[in-house]
Structure formats: structure tokens, C-alpha cells
């Protein structure tokens, strides 16, 4: 019965190596009078099987399994075997032909079953549906003007706002019959969304059921740019059973020929509106008529509403295929296991397929009887949201033929998990069909996680969100380790960014909680810009509302424990952050059943804020801070209670080396905040990261209680500690290799950070010269193959050459590990080959403390040690940052040299870590034979070649607020912006330059020596057509703080803390905020300019170059197109 959503065209065939194809065999088709021993022309013999089906007495079907591409709205390709039913060889040019034709050929065949409130199913035949449609069409033609005879140009739209069911079906068919396009409005929409849809589609009338009159009228009042009437649905008496039986009149006369009618829009569906107002999608009558011919030949039960694309498709395919469909009446009958079972137990209800959201399968999967019911279906298809892994595994192991499908309203159906059910249990992994492959693109969003992008040319794509015509879905997948298959893991806009900068994917946690506990109906993880995650837990109906919280924690404990065991440490839930809500709590949902995260967070904001307030202890507790020894003992006991042990824990033990993770650190901080009287002060959220030993935490609390300033002293102290710790790290070989070079040779380069902007440009430049024989690119990845994919993808995405160059040796690495995480054999190979190391990889996260950067510092030291032990005594070049000297307080410009004062660094962990590593480079150069050169890199901007500028950098995100906030700050700064391609060229000049004398350090300034007032930057932006208000920096920060909190809609919000530290009028947090930085000095470039021709030639960012950057951002969709006058 069911097949792809409406809107498709035939595209191709199932591959002959398909498991299902391998089981094909000839069969006699009902009523054909012949054997199909060979497939018809153009169809592979492997497709000669067809799905078993319930044979209805009046249906004589010639079926040929095939594939179909959906070219028009709603759906593209569902690659699966489907049966095309060509009854009597007829084809339909318009959807209006379908029901009359079937009513003529199969008048008494039951086709639609609808259970009532009492669960009793009322079944309708084709003849009854046709008569009801004609009766209502005549009635509606007296209420609204029908399409005039022969009028094929007027656009006529009516909106339908009603519960799904029999009345809905008759109304939409009658409205189409009298010539209207029907906008199928979900009752879940807000009045504002309804107003938006009616305005966008120019609907003249909104027909509404009594339950939704108030929303309809509010929508009418809100629609200031377009007016429409609100009318009640016709009374059901118009097409009652009595009226149907009495009707013997002439069918309603349609106004157009089928061909003319088919060219017009028949239905308008809409997206869920999960990231804003829902978007209308238009479907013509012809595409509907053609594509309902694709189906499984299975009768079905659907729990999806008719105003949702999937449910709507099921209904129309049933009409075409002469395979009955039962509609679950969710608006009248609560979706519970007993109710579903009672409907299925009725003798007249015999569906062969079940179509529903995962929640339906969770309900039925909770009992053995429910699983047995699912096992009887020939097909159990789920969609709309992800299926909990544990639930799906359990059902498949029990013999349920479970199939997932993935698609979007904007691009249609893309992938399914159809497979050989007996041998292939990977139900969660969707397969890319051959017809989709040329238009299917994966873009990496972190190691092993990819966003699906649908390229222009895919016929199911009806919306584009990029200038090249492609559609970026925001849906994230991971690859199967062996199959060419992909598992959905969440959305880009699902990702939660904690205040620590760590990212959380909430979807797997939510799926485990829902799937593993019978006490949890639903769960939504929260934590944006917070220190740790929490979860709204909606309890199931089986839980007594009076159950104490302590008992609730025990009930859901096993599911929480399992979710935590599968999650990164920073993502894990603690019992304090479980917010229990009663079973009847209403959660904002899309029609497909998935909750709308943005709306949930907004609706439950007060509840979430209260949970964090309780967790973080407000302004403190009542217990007085004791003496230093007393505090040591107390903190030790606290750590033991959280870590479950304190064996081997000394007062000076680094807690993270001891095994504590970020979540444990947050719990320690919150417990101390709640318990002790801190005189109204708040501990920094990264308190334990900054004070990572018992001794340091105790001293901090004692100092705080005495009113002493502690933060800056301890941060600088940590910088010194790290220098002292790692200066003893370097082991000098007893004898130097005879192959040690006295000056850099770029014949074999080890490059880190090759997937970043500077690294990718540097790699392309290295490959452009014959001097370079090999480039080892060390990348964070699961294996070398993935590392190679990431490097190639980075070059391609940035429009750089070299992706297929055989000189690239991509390796999966971890710089903080021994041998850089490489195998011993590979590490020895690198040591023997490498002549130059360019180290660019570094976490660009301005929210982290210096303690969080220690793995990066250790990684740099590991690379220096590699150079020391390498055959050629390789040169080491470290990409530092001007932020390492942003607070330099010397009498003149910042010199091209490593500074001795740690206070020179900008007061954030990133800058301090760069200063520490600069210092270690200096020490290594002066105390060992290695040449460790510091490249102090300034702000880089986009390439001068094609204008591509990294969209995640701070400056890019600031410029983006000209779109999102319609404001930019009037900074009193003179930026020294250097195009990234010139930065790479400058570094290559420096690599080839004369090396420093032995046992001396060297530092270069890679930045634009010619400064530009920021007001000139704003002028250049305005010259590109951007419109924004110029405001003071504090005002801009305040607008950012109050602006959209969604990092997808407003990506600059991710750097709010960074921008606050630089531009807010006053510190945000008393204790955690550093003293104001010293006035910024200019950086001398005298030595670097003398050596580098590229730096001397580098252009400044004026109007021409800025126009190139803005144009590139507009092409990528990062910036909005200019407003037309």
C-alpha cells in the first residue's frame, strides 16, 4: 500500500546484487492468465519478485517491482522495491480522476477504515467516498466561489485546519474537486504560524473545525499583510450516511480538463517549523496522480495524521492501489497500547503494514503481546524521528521487520534501511540508493560525524538554502564501519554547547532514556551555555504522580546509567539535574511526533533556570570556610564521594590526571558553592579546572573568605607551573645524527592542522613546489583512511588544489600521546624522513582555562622531542598567536622575541597556553640542539583568490551579527588583518630563510604591518550592501547577550564570553574576571618584513577585498543577500 511520498518519476532499478533481488523467483500473478517467467523489457530479472499482498476480490493487478524518483514536492526517492499498479492500463493526468475511476471500477470495495471514540471501526467503500465528496463539493461551491469553467490561470487556495480523520479526507477531496489548492495546516501550529502560512500561500479562506476556531481567528487578526476569511467546516450532515445513500445525482462537474487541472497545485503541505515559521511546499495535481501509483501493494494502518506528508501519502496511495487503509483517530482516541491492540483485534481490521513514529513502537514493544502483534506485520516502517537503539535492537531480534526511512519535506525521501531481514540486522543504518548518489554529499562536522547535503539536480529537492542550489539538511550521520550506510545521530541545531565550550549531542541520551525505561515517556536534554547537562523527564502513565523524587531517581536510574555509559564524560547526567514532569505535560511537537527543541527550551525556561539555580547554589550556603587543613579534609571527602574512591589522592595530585572528568569537576564546584558561605561571591564555573588540586582549591576558598583577589595570581602561577613541568620534558640524544641539517629543508614536512584555514592553504602551497617530496598531515581521526578523507575534503571545500596529490601521507594522530598516537613502525618512519615540522593544530576555544590546554602544550613538546630525535634534526615551527602578547606593557612596540612576563598574554586560557608554548620553544632552542621557531600569527582573513574566509572565526562571527542583530560595534581598534593565502606564503618564506645561530631563539610576526581603522572596515561592509546600525561595543555586547540564543541562527552567541571579556563595559563575574588588560601595543614586523617578500606584498583589507569576502559569504549562505531597493 505505502510507497514514497507524493511527487515522483521512475528512475532506475534495484542493483542485481541486492539481497532481496537474490530471492526473486517467477510467480503467477492474480488474474493475469500467464506466467511472468521473464521480466518485461527494461526491468532486470532480479526484480521479478513482488511483495505478497492481500488479494481483494475486485482487484486485478499487473505488478512490476521497480524504483521511482520523486521529482516534485515532498519527496524524491525511496529506493525500495515497490509495486506499480496499472489497473486496466489507465494513467491519470490529475488527482481528481482517481476517486471517480476507482468508484466506477470497484464501487463496493472497502477502502478506508476509521475507528470511532468507542474503538469500533467504520469502513467506507469507494462508492461511499465518491458520493460524500460530491455532496460536499456541491455544498462548498455555494459557500466559496468555485473555479470557473476553463479558468486554468487563477491561483485559488483554501486552508484546512481540522483533526485528522474521515471528515478531513472528505473536505480536502471536495475542495480539490471544486478547483482549489488545499493548504493542509497542522493544528499544532501557533496562530502566528497559521497566519504566516495563509499569507505566504495567499489563501482566501481558512476552513476550521470547532476546536480550532479561536486559533484561526487569532491567526486572522495577526495576518496584517494578507486578509482571509475564517469559515466553519460544513456540518457532517451534508454527507451523512443517510445523505450518501440517497444521493444519485450527477457528479460535481470539474472546471478543467485533466491535463489543465494536473498542471495546477493540488496540495500545499508545510515543514515542521522547528527552526522558525513553517515553510509551504507545493504539489501539483499531476505529480500527485502519477506518484500515488507507487506502492507496496499492502493494506496498512497509519498512526500519522492526514495533514502530515507521510500520512497524506498513505491515504492517496491507498485510494489508487485498492489496498485498504485504516486511520488511527489520535484526536479522539489516545494513542495507548490497549487502544491500538483493541483496533487490531477487530476481525475487519487486517493491515499488512504499520506506519508510525517511534513512540508507537515503544508502546507496543513494552509487552510480549505487543511485540507479537508487530511480528505479524509484513512491514513496520518508522519515521519522523529517531528510533531508540535499544528498542530497535530488541524488536529486530524478536523478528519484527523494522525499517527506517530518512527524508525531509524540502528534499523528499532520501534513504531507507530496507535490507534482507534474515541476514541483515542493521535496521538503524540507511542506505544511499544509486539514483541519489550523484546528488548526495557529506560534509564533516567533527571527527566521524557528517551533515547530509543534497545537491542541485535532485528532482525531489524543492527548496535550496545555498547559492549553488544545494540544500544543507542540518541532519548529522555517522558511517557504518563496513556497509555503505549511515545512522542518524542528531541535527546541527540539536548540538548543545556548554559554557566550557564542550559540545553535547543530546539525541543518543534522549533515545536511551526513552527506549530503556518503562517509567519514561519522553526526555529532552538541555544545557546550552551551562556548566553541565540536565534532562526534562516526562514520566509515563504508569508512575504514580505522588511518588517521591528519591524514588523516581531510583526508578529511572538504570536507564540514566546506561545513557551515561555511552556518552562522553562531559555529556553525562547527574541525579541533581533530572527534572521530573508529570505524564500529561504537553511538549511542543511537530506533526511527525518529534519535539521542537527550540520551543521546548523556551516554554520550560523557568523550570530549567530553577534547576541550575538549585544546582549551582546561588550565592552560597551557610557553613563558614575553615582553616586550610580543615578545607583540605572536607574537599578530599567530597572528591571521594563523587569519584567513589580517594586511594592515592594527595593534596597536590592533579585531579584530572587522577581521573576526574569535567562533569565531576562541575559537581565539586557546585557542592562547594551550595555548602559554604562565600560572602555573596560565586565560584567561577571552571573553578576546578583552574584549581585542579586539593591544595589549590583549599587555598582559593580560604583566600576568598578573607576577601583576597585570587584569580589572576593563580592563573599566572599555573603558567609558570606548566613551563617548569615541561621544560624538563626534552631528552637530548647523546650524539646527533650525521644527517642533521644546518638549515631548514622543506623536502619532507610534517604539518598539523591541515584541515584548518591556515593549514589547508599551507598544504596547497607546499604541494605547489617541486622542492617538497612528501607531506605528513597529522589529523584527529579514527584511522588513516578517515584522516585522508578529512584532508581531501578540507582542500576541496576551500577551493584549493592538491586533494589527490600522492605526496600527501595522512595519518590519524593524537599529539598528546606517546609517539603522537602513531604505531611504532610509522613513528620511526616519520623520524627518519621529516625535515620540517609546522605545528598549527590548536583548539580555538576562548572559554577554556589554561588547564584545559595542557594536552595541546604537551603535544607541542612531543613534536619538539620528535625533532630532537629525528635523523635530520628537523626544524620546528610553532604557530603562536598575537594574543600571547596582547597585554604586553613594555615601553615600545612588541618585539619579535619571546617575552619573559606571563602577564603579557591576554587573560584567557587560549592566549596563556600560547605564551607557555612560546616559552618552551625558547627554552628548547637555547638548551638543546633543536631549532624551535615561534610564528606569532595575527588575525587572518579570507583568501584573496576566491574570498573564502573561515566562518567560525571571531571576526567572521562578529560580521555575521550585522545580519542577525542588524548592528556592529564601532571598535576603537586598528586591525592588522592578513589574508590567509599571504600568511601561508609568508611562513613558507620564513621556513626557507637563514636559520638562527645555534642555541638562540627566533620569533617572527606573521601579521599585516599596515593597520586599518575599524571604521574603514565598517565603511567597506556598507559598500557591499550590508545594512546595520553602528553601536558602541558595550551596546553591541548587550544586544548579543539578549539576541537569539540558537547558535545556528546566531552563531556569535557561542563566543559571548569572549566578546564580553573584550568589549563589555564592566566585568560579568566578580571573582572570575581578570584585571583590565594593559593598553595594546603595536607589534614590530621589521625582521619579518626584511625576510618575507610575501608579507611586503600583502594587500590591506579595503573595499575591493571586503566585497570579495562578503560575496563568498553570501554564496555559501553565511550572510544574507543584499536587500533590494
PDB file of C-alpha atoms in Angstrom, residues 331-550:
ATOM      1  CA  UNK A 331      -7.593  13.259  18.076  1.00  0.00           C
ATOM      2  CA  UNK A 332     -10.389  11.106  19.523  1.00  0.00           C
ATOM      3  CA  UNK A 333      -8.643   8.015  20.857  1.00  0.00           C
ATOM      4  CA  UNK A 334      -5.472   8.395  22.951  1.00  0.00           C
ATOM      5  CA  UNK A 335      -2.519   6.564  21.458  1.00  0.00           C
ATOM      6  CA  UNK A 336      -2.080   3.795  24.018  1.00  0.00           C
ATOM      7  CA  UNK A 337      -1.175   0.124  23.738  1.00  0.00           C
ATOM      8  CA  UNK A 338      -4.662  -1.111  24.756  1.00  0.00           C
ATOM      9  CA  UNK A 339      -6.335   1.180  22.226  1.00  0.00           C
ATOM     10  CA  UNK A 340      -4.055   0.119  19.373  1.00  0.00           C
ATOM     11  CA  UNK A 341      -4.468  -3.536  20.283  1.00  0.00           C
ATOM     12  CA  UNK A 342      -8.230  -3.267  20.523  1.00  0.00           C
ATOM     13  CA  UNK A 343      -8.415  -1.865  16.999  1.00  0.00           C
ATOM     14  CA  UNK A 344      -6.126  -4.541  15.600  1.00  0.00           C
ATOM     15  CA  UNK A 345      -8.114  -7.262  17.361  1.00  0.00           C
ATOM     16  CA  UNK A 346     -11.213  -6.459  15.316  1.00  0.00           C
ATOM     17  CA  UNK A 347     -11.790  -9.044  12.551  1.00  0.00           C
ATOM     18  CA  UNK A 348     -12.404  -6.355   9.927  1.00  0.00           C
ATOM     19  CA  UNK A 349      -9.021  -4.723  10.571  1.00  0.00           C
ATOM     20  CA  UNK A 350      -6.320  -6.730   8.795  1.00  0.00           C
ATOM     21  CA  UNK A 351      -3.423  -4.392   7.897  1.00  0.00           C
ATOM     22  CA  UNK A 352      -0.250  -5.904   6.491  1.00  0.00           C
ATOM     23  CA  UNK A 353       1.908  -2.863   7.167  1.00  0.00           C
ATOM     24  CA  UNK A 354       2.218  -0.431  10.060  1.00  0.00           C
ATOM     25  CA  UNK A 355       3.330   3.169   9.589  1.00  0.00           C
ATOM     26  CA  UNK A 356       4.119   5.224  12.658  1.00  0.00           C
ATOM     27  CA  UNK A 357       6.553   7.275  14.689  1.00  0.00           C
ATOM     28  CA  UNK A 358       8.947   5.534  17.111  1.00  0.00           C
ATOM     29  CA  UNK A 359       6.635   6.268  20.036  1.00  0.00           C
ATOM     30  CA  UNK A 360       4.100   3.801  18.629  1.00  0.00           C
ATOM     31  CA  UNK A 361       6.730   1.072  18.546  1.00  0.00           C
ATOM     32  CA  UNK A 362       7.832   1.928  22.072  1.00  0.00           C
ATOM     33  CA  UNK A 363       4.260   1.439  23.279  1.00  0.00           C
ATOM     34  CA  UNK A 364       3.764  -1.881  21.532  1.00  0.00           C
ATOM     35  CA  UNK A 365       7.281  -3.026  22.370  1.00  0.00           C
ATOM     36  CA  UNK A 366       6.682  -2.839  26.121  1.00  0.00           C
ATOM     37  CA  UNK A 367       4.656  -6.070  26.223  1.00  0.00           C
ATOM     38  CA  UNK A 368       5.121  -9.500  24.721  1.00  0.00           C
ATOM     39  CA  UNK A 369       1.633  -9.273  23.223  1.00  0.00           C
ATOM     40  CA  UNK A 370       2.556  -6.020  21.530  1.00  0.00           C
ATOM     41  CA  UNK A 371       5.763  -7.470  20.097  1.00  0.00           C
ATOM     42  CA  UNK A 372       3.831 -10.464  18.805  1.00  0.00           C
ATOM     43  CA  UNK A 373       1.444  -8.069  17.071  1.00  0.00           C
ATOM     44  CA  UNK A 374       4.340  -6.238  15.426  1.00  0.00           C
ATOM     45  CA  UNK A 375       5.848  -9.523  14.327  1.00  0.00           C
ATOM     46  CA  UNK A 376       2.705 -10.297  12.294  1.00  0.00           C
ATOM     47  CA  UNK A 377       3.145  -7.239  10.068  1.00  0.00           C
ATOM     48  CA  UNK A 378       4.946  -7.739   6.784  1.00  0.00           C
ATOM     49  CA  UNK A 379       6.440  -4.280   7.196  1.00  0.00           C
ATOM     50  CA  UNK A 380       6.914  -1.961  10.176  1.00  0.00           C
ATOM     51  CA  UNK A 381       8.045   1.417   8.925  1.00  0.00           C
ATOM     52  CA  UNK A 382       9.022   4.252  11.243  1.00  0.00           C
ATOM     53  CA  UNK A 383       9.911   7.840  10.520  1.00  0.00           C
ATOM     54  CA  UNK A 384       9.594  11.382  11.806  1.00  0.00           C
ATOM     55  CA  UNK A 385      12.249  10.962  14.495  1.00  0.00           C
ATOM     56  CA  UNK A 386      14.990   8.588  15.522  1.00  0.00           C
ATOM     57  CA  UNK A 387      14.213   5.179  16.987  1.00  0.00           C
ATOM     58  CA  UNK A 388      15.925   4.416  20.329  1.00  0.00           C
ATOM     59  CA  UNK A 389      18.724   1.964  19.561  1.00  0.00           C
ATOM     60  CA  UNK A 390      17.880  -0.398  22.404  1.00  0.00           C
ATOM     61  CA  UNK A 391      14.224  -0.544  21.367  1.00  0.00           C
ATOM     62  CA  UNK A 392      15.000  -1.149  17.696  1.00  0.00           C
ATOM     63  CA  UNK A 393      17.542  -3.850  18.512  1.00  0.00           C
ATOM     64  CA  UNK A 394      15.056  -5.604  20.767  1.00  0.00           C
ATOM     65  CA  UNK A 395      12.292  -5.537  18.159  1.00  0.00           C
ATOM     66  CA  UNK A 396      14.520  -6.767  15.345  1.00  0.00           C
ATOM     67  CA  UNK A 397      15.878  -9.574  17.498  1.00  0.00           C
ATOM     68  CA  UNK A 398      12.284 -10.540  18.208  1.00  0.00           C
ATOM     69  CA  UNK A 399      11.639 -10.925  14.481  1.00  0.00           C
ATOM     70  CA  UNK A 400       9.974  -7.597  13.718  1.00  0.00           C
ATOM     71  CA  UNK A 401      10.659  -6.429  10.134  1.00  0.00           C
ATOM     72  CA  UNK A 402      11.610  -2.918  11.179  1.00  0.00           C
ATOM     73  CA  UNK A 403      12.532  -0.346   8.534  1.00  0.00           C
ATOM     74  CA  UNK A 404      13.559   3.262   8.962  1.00  0.00           C
ATOM     75  CA  UNK A 405      13.438   5.944   6.336  1.00  0.00           C
ATOM     76  CA  UNK A 406      15.069   9.327   6.124  1.00  0.00           C
ATOM     77  CA  UNK A 407      13.992  12.384   4.207  1.00  0.00           C
ATOM     78  CA  UNK A 408      12.855  15.950   4.618  1.00  0.00           C
ATOM     79  CA  UNK A 409       9.970  17.978   3.290  1.00  0.00           C
ATOM     80  CA  UNK A 410      12.431  20.198   1.455  1.00  0.00           C
ATOM     81  CA  UNK A 411      14.209  17.369  -0.392  1.00  0.00           C
ATOM     82  CA  UNK A 412      11.855  14.423  -0.179  1.00  0.00           C
ATOM     83  CA  UNK A 413      12.663  10.847   0.677  1.00  0.00           C
ATOM     84  CA  UNK A 414      16.385  10.074   0.525  1.00  0.00           C
ATOM     85  CA  UNK A 415      17.354   6.821   2.225  1.00  0.00           C
ATOM     86  CA  UNK A 416      15.806   3.762   3.879  1.00  0.00           C
ATOM     87  CA  UNK A 417      17.074   0.765   5.797  1.00  0.00           C
ATOM     88  CA  UNK A 418      15.402  -1.805   3.536  1.00  0.00           C
ATOM     89  CA  UNK A 419      17.515  -4.933   3.539  1.00  0.00           C
ATOM     90  CA  UNK A 420      17.423  -8.717   3.790  1.00  0.00           C
ATOM     91  CA  UNK A 421      15.683  -9.080   7.153  1.00  0.00           C
ATOM     92  CA  UNK A 422      17.001 -12.580   7.772  1.00  0.00           C
ATOM     93  CA  UNK A 423      20.706 -11.790   7.423  1.00  0.00           C
ATOM     94  CA  UNK A 424      20.995  -8.023   7.855  1.00  0.00           C
ATOM     95  CA  UNK A 425      20.025  -6.669  11.270  1.00  0.00           C
ATOM     96  CA  UNK A 426      21.360  -3.135  10.732  1.00  0.00           C
ATOM     97  CA  UNK A 427      17.925  -1.527  10.852  1.00  0.00           C
ATOM     98  CA  UNK A 428      19.290   1.835  12.053  1.00  0.00           C
ATOM     99  CA  UNK A 429      21.593   2.399   9.070  1.00  0.00           C
ATOM    100  CA  UNK A 430      20.070   3.990   5.983  1.00  0.00           C
ATOM    101  CA  UNK A 431      21.380   3.031   2.549  1.00  0.00           C
ATOM    102  CA  UNK A 432      22.107   5.535  -0.228  1.00  0.00           C
ATOM    103  CA  UNK A 433      20.298   4.460  -3.406  1.00  0.00           C
ATOM    104  CA  UNK A 434      22.215   4.634  -6.697  1.00  0.00           C
ATOM    105  CA  UNK A 435      19.917   7.274  -8.155  1.00  0.00           C
ATOM    106  CA  UNK A 436      20.610   9.572  -5.201  1.00  0.00           C
ATOM    107  CA  UNK A 437      24.383   9.047  -5.113  1.00  0.00           C
ATOM    108  CA  UNK A 438      25.314  11.797  -7.654  1.00  0.00           C
ATOM    109  CA  UNK A 439      23.367  14.330  -5.592  1.00  0.00           C
ATOM    110  CA  UNK A 440      24.333  13.107  -2.128  1.00  0.00           C
ATOM    111  CA  UNK A 441      27.138  14.882  -0.277  1.00  0.00           C
ATOM    112  CA  UNK A 442      28.514  14.501   3.240  1.00  0.00           C
ATOM    113  CA  UNK A 443      30.174  17.455   4.974  1.00  0.00           C
ATOM    114  CA  UNK A 444      32.157  16.743   8.116  1.00  0.00           C
ATOM    115  CA  UNK A 445      31.012  18.330  11.373  1.00  0.00           C
ATOM    116  CA  UNK A 446      33.646  16.813  13.611  1.00  0.00           C
ATOM    117  CA  UNK A 447      35.505  13.508  13.525  1.00  0.00           C
ATOM    118  CA  UNK A 448      33.293  10.848  12.001  1.00  0.00           C
ATOM    119  CA  UNK A 449      30.116  12.978  12.013  1.00  0.00           C
ATOM    120  CA  UNK A 450      28.706  14.278   8.727  1.00  0.00           C
ATOM    121  CA  UNK A 451      25.903  16.573   7.598  1.00  0.00           C
ATOM    122  CA  UNK A 452      23.865  15.449   4.612  1.00  0.00           C
ATOM    123  CA  UNK A 453      23.765  17.969   1.760  1.00  0.00           C
ATOM    124  CA  UNK A 454      21.525  17.396  -1.263  1.00  0.00           C
ATOM    125  CA  UNK A 455      22.982  18.856  -4.438  1.00  0.00           C
ATOM    126  CA  UNK A 456      21.174  20.734  -7.143  1.00  0.00           C
ATOM    127  CA  UNK A 457      19.649  18.474  -9.769  1.00  0.00           C
ATOM    128  CA  UNK A 458      17.956  16.092  -7.349  1.00  0.00           C
ATOM    129  CA  UNK A 459      14.378  16.106  -8.545  1.00  0.00           C
ATOM    130  CA  UNK A 460      12.865  15.756  -5.120  1.00  0.00           C
ATOM    131  CA  UNK A 461      14.527  18.944  -3.863  1.00  0.00           C
ATOM    132  CA  UNK A 462      12.028  21.773  -3.829  1.00  0.00           C
ATOM    133  CA  UNK A 463      13.958  24.172  -1.589  1.00  0.00           C
ATOM    134  CA  UNK A 464      17.567  25.391  -1.666  1.00  0.00           C
ATOM    135  CA  UNK A 465      19.384  27.166   1.147  1.00  0.00           C
ATOM    136  CA  UNK A 466      22.713  27.711  -0.574  1.00  0.00           C
ATOM    137  CA  UNK A 467      23.537  29.862  -3.580  1.00  0.00           C
ATOM    138  CA  UNK A 468      24.744  26.844  -5.573  1.00  0.00           C
ATOM    139  CA  UNK A 469      21.223  25.409  -5.430  1.00  0.00           C
ATOM    140  CA  UNK A 470      22.007  22.717  -2.877  1.00  0.00           C
ATOM    141  CA  UNK A 471      20.166  22.096   0.376  1.00  0.00           C
ATOM    142  CA  UNK A 472      22.070  21.562   3.618  1.00  0.00           C
ATOM    143  CA  UNK A 473      19.758  19.454   5.766  1.00  0.00           C
ATOM    144  CA  UNK A 474      21.372  20.116   9.182  1.00  0.00           C
ATOM    145  CA  UNK A 475      20.941  16.372   9.803  1.00  0.00           C
ATOM    146  CA  UNK A 476      24.007  14.567  11.144  1.00  0.00           C
ATOM    147  CA  UNK A 477      25.012  10.959  10.474  1.00  0.00           C
ATOM    148  CA  UNK A 478      27.819   8.541  11.250  1.00  0.00           C
ATOM    149  CA  UNK A 479      29.065   5.950   8.774  1.00  0.00           C
ATOM    150  CA  UNK A 480      28.696   2.223   9.243  1.00  0.00           C
ATOM    151  CA  UNK A 481      32.152   0.703   9.745  1.00  0.00           C
ATOM    152  CA  UNK A 482      31.664  -1.735   6.850  1.00  0.00           C
ATOM    153  CA  UNK A 483      28.482  -1.022   4.881  1.00  0.00           C
ATOM    154  CA  UNK A 484      27.805   1.983   2.699  1.00  0.00           C
ATOM    155  CA  UNK A 485      25.165   3.020   5.202  1.00  0.00           C
ATOM    156  CA  UNK A 486      24.562   5.884   7.590  1.00  0.00           C
ATOM    157  CA  UNK A 487      22.989   6.246  11.025  1.00  0.00           C
ATOM    158  CA  UNK A 488      21.211   9.418  12.099  1.00  0.00           C
ATOM    159  CA  UNK A 489      22.708  10.887  15.288  1.00  0.00           C
ATOM    160  CA  UNK A 490      21.081  14.303  15.519  1.00  0.00           C
ATOM    161  CA  UNK A 491      20.870  17.718  13.957  1.00  0.00           C
ATOM    162  CA  UNK A 492      23.312  20.568  13.757  1.00  0.00           C
ATOM    163  CA  UNK A 493      20.818  22.634  15.706  1.00  0.00           C
ATOM    164  CA  UNK A 494      20.459  19.834  18.274  1.00  0.00           C
ATOM    165  CA  UNK A 495      24.050  20.284  19.395  1.00  0.00           C
ATOM    166  CA  UNK A 496      24.345  21.882  22.815  1.00  0.00           C
ATOM    167  CA  UNK A 497      27.454  23.953  23.511  1.00  0.00           C
ATOM    168  CA  UNK A 498      28.289  24.031  27.212  1.00  0.00           C
ATOM    169  CA  UNK A 499      29.863  27.081  28.801  1.00  0.00           C
ATOM    170  CA  UNK A 500      33.143  25.151  28.792  1.00  0.00           C
ATOM    171  CA  UNK A 501      32.999  25.038  25.010  1.00  0.00           C
ATOM    172  CA  UNK A 502      32.402  21.300  25.007  1.00  0.00           C
ATOM    173  CA  UNK A 503      29.723  20.064  22.639  1.00  0.00           C
ATOM    174  CA  UNK A 504      26.943  17.673  23.568  1.00  0.00           C
ATOM    175  CA  UNK A 505      24.833  15.601  21.190  1.00  0.00           C
ATOM    176  CA  UNK A 506      21.630  15.127  23.204  1.00  0.00           C
ATOM    177  CA  UNK A 507      19.924  12.721  20.807  1.00  0.00           C
ATOM    178  CA  UNK A 508      21.591   9.420  21.842  1.00  0.00           C
ATOM    179  CA  UNK A 509      20.997  10.214  25.513  1.00  0.00           C
ATOM    180  CA  UNK A 510      17.340  11.004  24.866  1.00  0.00           C
ATOM    181  CA  UNK A 511      16.844   7.884  22.792  1.00  0.00           C
ATOM    182  CA  UNK A 512      18.313   5.667  25.517  1.00  0.00           C
ATOM    183  CA  UNK A 513      16.173   7.228  28.230  1.00  0.00           C
ATOM    184  CA  UNK A 514      13.008   6.781  26.165  1.00  0.00           C
ATOM    185  CA  UNK A 515      13.855   3.319  24.952  1.00  0.00           C
ATOM    186  CA  UNK A 516      15.216   1.725  28.116  1.00  0.00           C
ATOM    187  CA  UNK A 517      12.832   2.772  30.861  1.00  0.00           C
ATOM    188  CA  UNK A 518       9.133   1.931  31.057  1.00  0.00           C
ATOM    189  CA  UNK A 519       8.834   4.832  33.513  1.00  0.00           C
ATOM    190  CA  UNK A 520       9.910   7.468  30.970  1.00  0.00           C
ATOM    191  CA  UNK A 521       7.520   8.652  28.285  1.00  0.00           C
ATOM    192  CA  UNK A 522       9.899  11.232  26.884  1.00  0.00           C
ATOM    193  CA  UNK A 523      13.151  13.020  27.695  1.00  0.00           C
ATOM    194  CA  UNK A 524      14.703  16.262  26.495  1.00  0.00           C
ATOM    195  CA  UNK A 525      18.308  17.092  27.340  1.00  0.00           C
ATOM    196  CA  UNK A 526      19.213  20.744  27.964  1.00  0.00           C
ATOM    197  CA  UNK A 527      22.411  22.623  28.808  1.00  0.00           C
ATOM    198  CA  UNK A 528      23.110  25.407  26.283  1.00  0.00           C
ATOM    199  CA  UNK A 529      25.751  27.784  27.712  1.00  0.00           C
ATOM    200  CA  UNK A 530      25.605  25.956  31.047  1.00  0.00           C
ATOM    201  CA  UNK A 531      28.200  24.061  33.011  1.00  0.00           C
ATOM    202  CA  UNK A 532      26.579  20.661  32.635  1.00  0.00           C
ATOM    203  CA  UNK A 533      23.626  18.931  31.057  1.00  0.00           C
ATOM    204  CA  UNK A 534      20.243  18.173  32.539  1.00  0.00           C
ATOM    205  CA  UNK A 535      17.105  16.464  31.309  1.00  0.00           C
ATOM    206  CA  UNK A 536      13.394  17.113  31.387  1.00  0.00           C
ATOM    207  CA  UNK A 537      11.980  13.666  32.139  1.00  0.00           C
ATOM    208  CA  UNK A 538       8.299  13.229  31.302  1.00  0.00           C
ATOM    209  CA  UNK A 539       7.101  10.284  33.331  1.00  0.00           C
ATOM    210  CA  UNK A 540       4.960   7.533  31.867  1.00  0.00           C
ATOM    211  CA  UNK A 541       1.339   6.965  32.813  1.00  0.00           C
ATOM    212  CA  UNK A 542       2.359   4.003  34.967  1.00  0.00           C
ATOM    213  CA  UNK A 543       4.135   6.235  37.501  1.00  0.00           C
ATOM    214  CA  UNK A 544       2.120   7.422  40.500  1.00  0.00           C
ATOM    215  CA  UNK A 545       2.231  11.251  40.473  1.00  0.00           C
ATOM    216  CA  UNK A 546       2.769  11.230  44.242  1.00  0.00           C
ATOM    217  CA  UNK A 547       5.989   9.203  44.018  1.00  0.00           C
ATOM    218  CA  UNK A 548       8.782  10.959  45.964  1.00  0.00           C
ATOM    219  CA  UNK A 549      11.668  12.335  43.957  1.00  0.00           C
ATOM    220  CA  UNK A 550      14.146   9.972  45.607  1.00  0.00           C
TER     221      UNK A 550
END
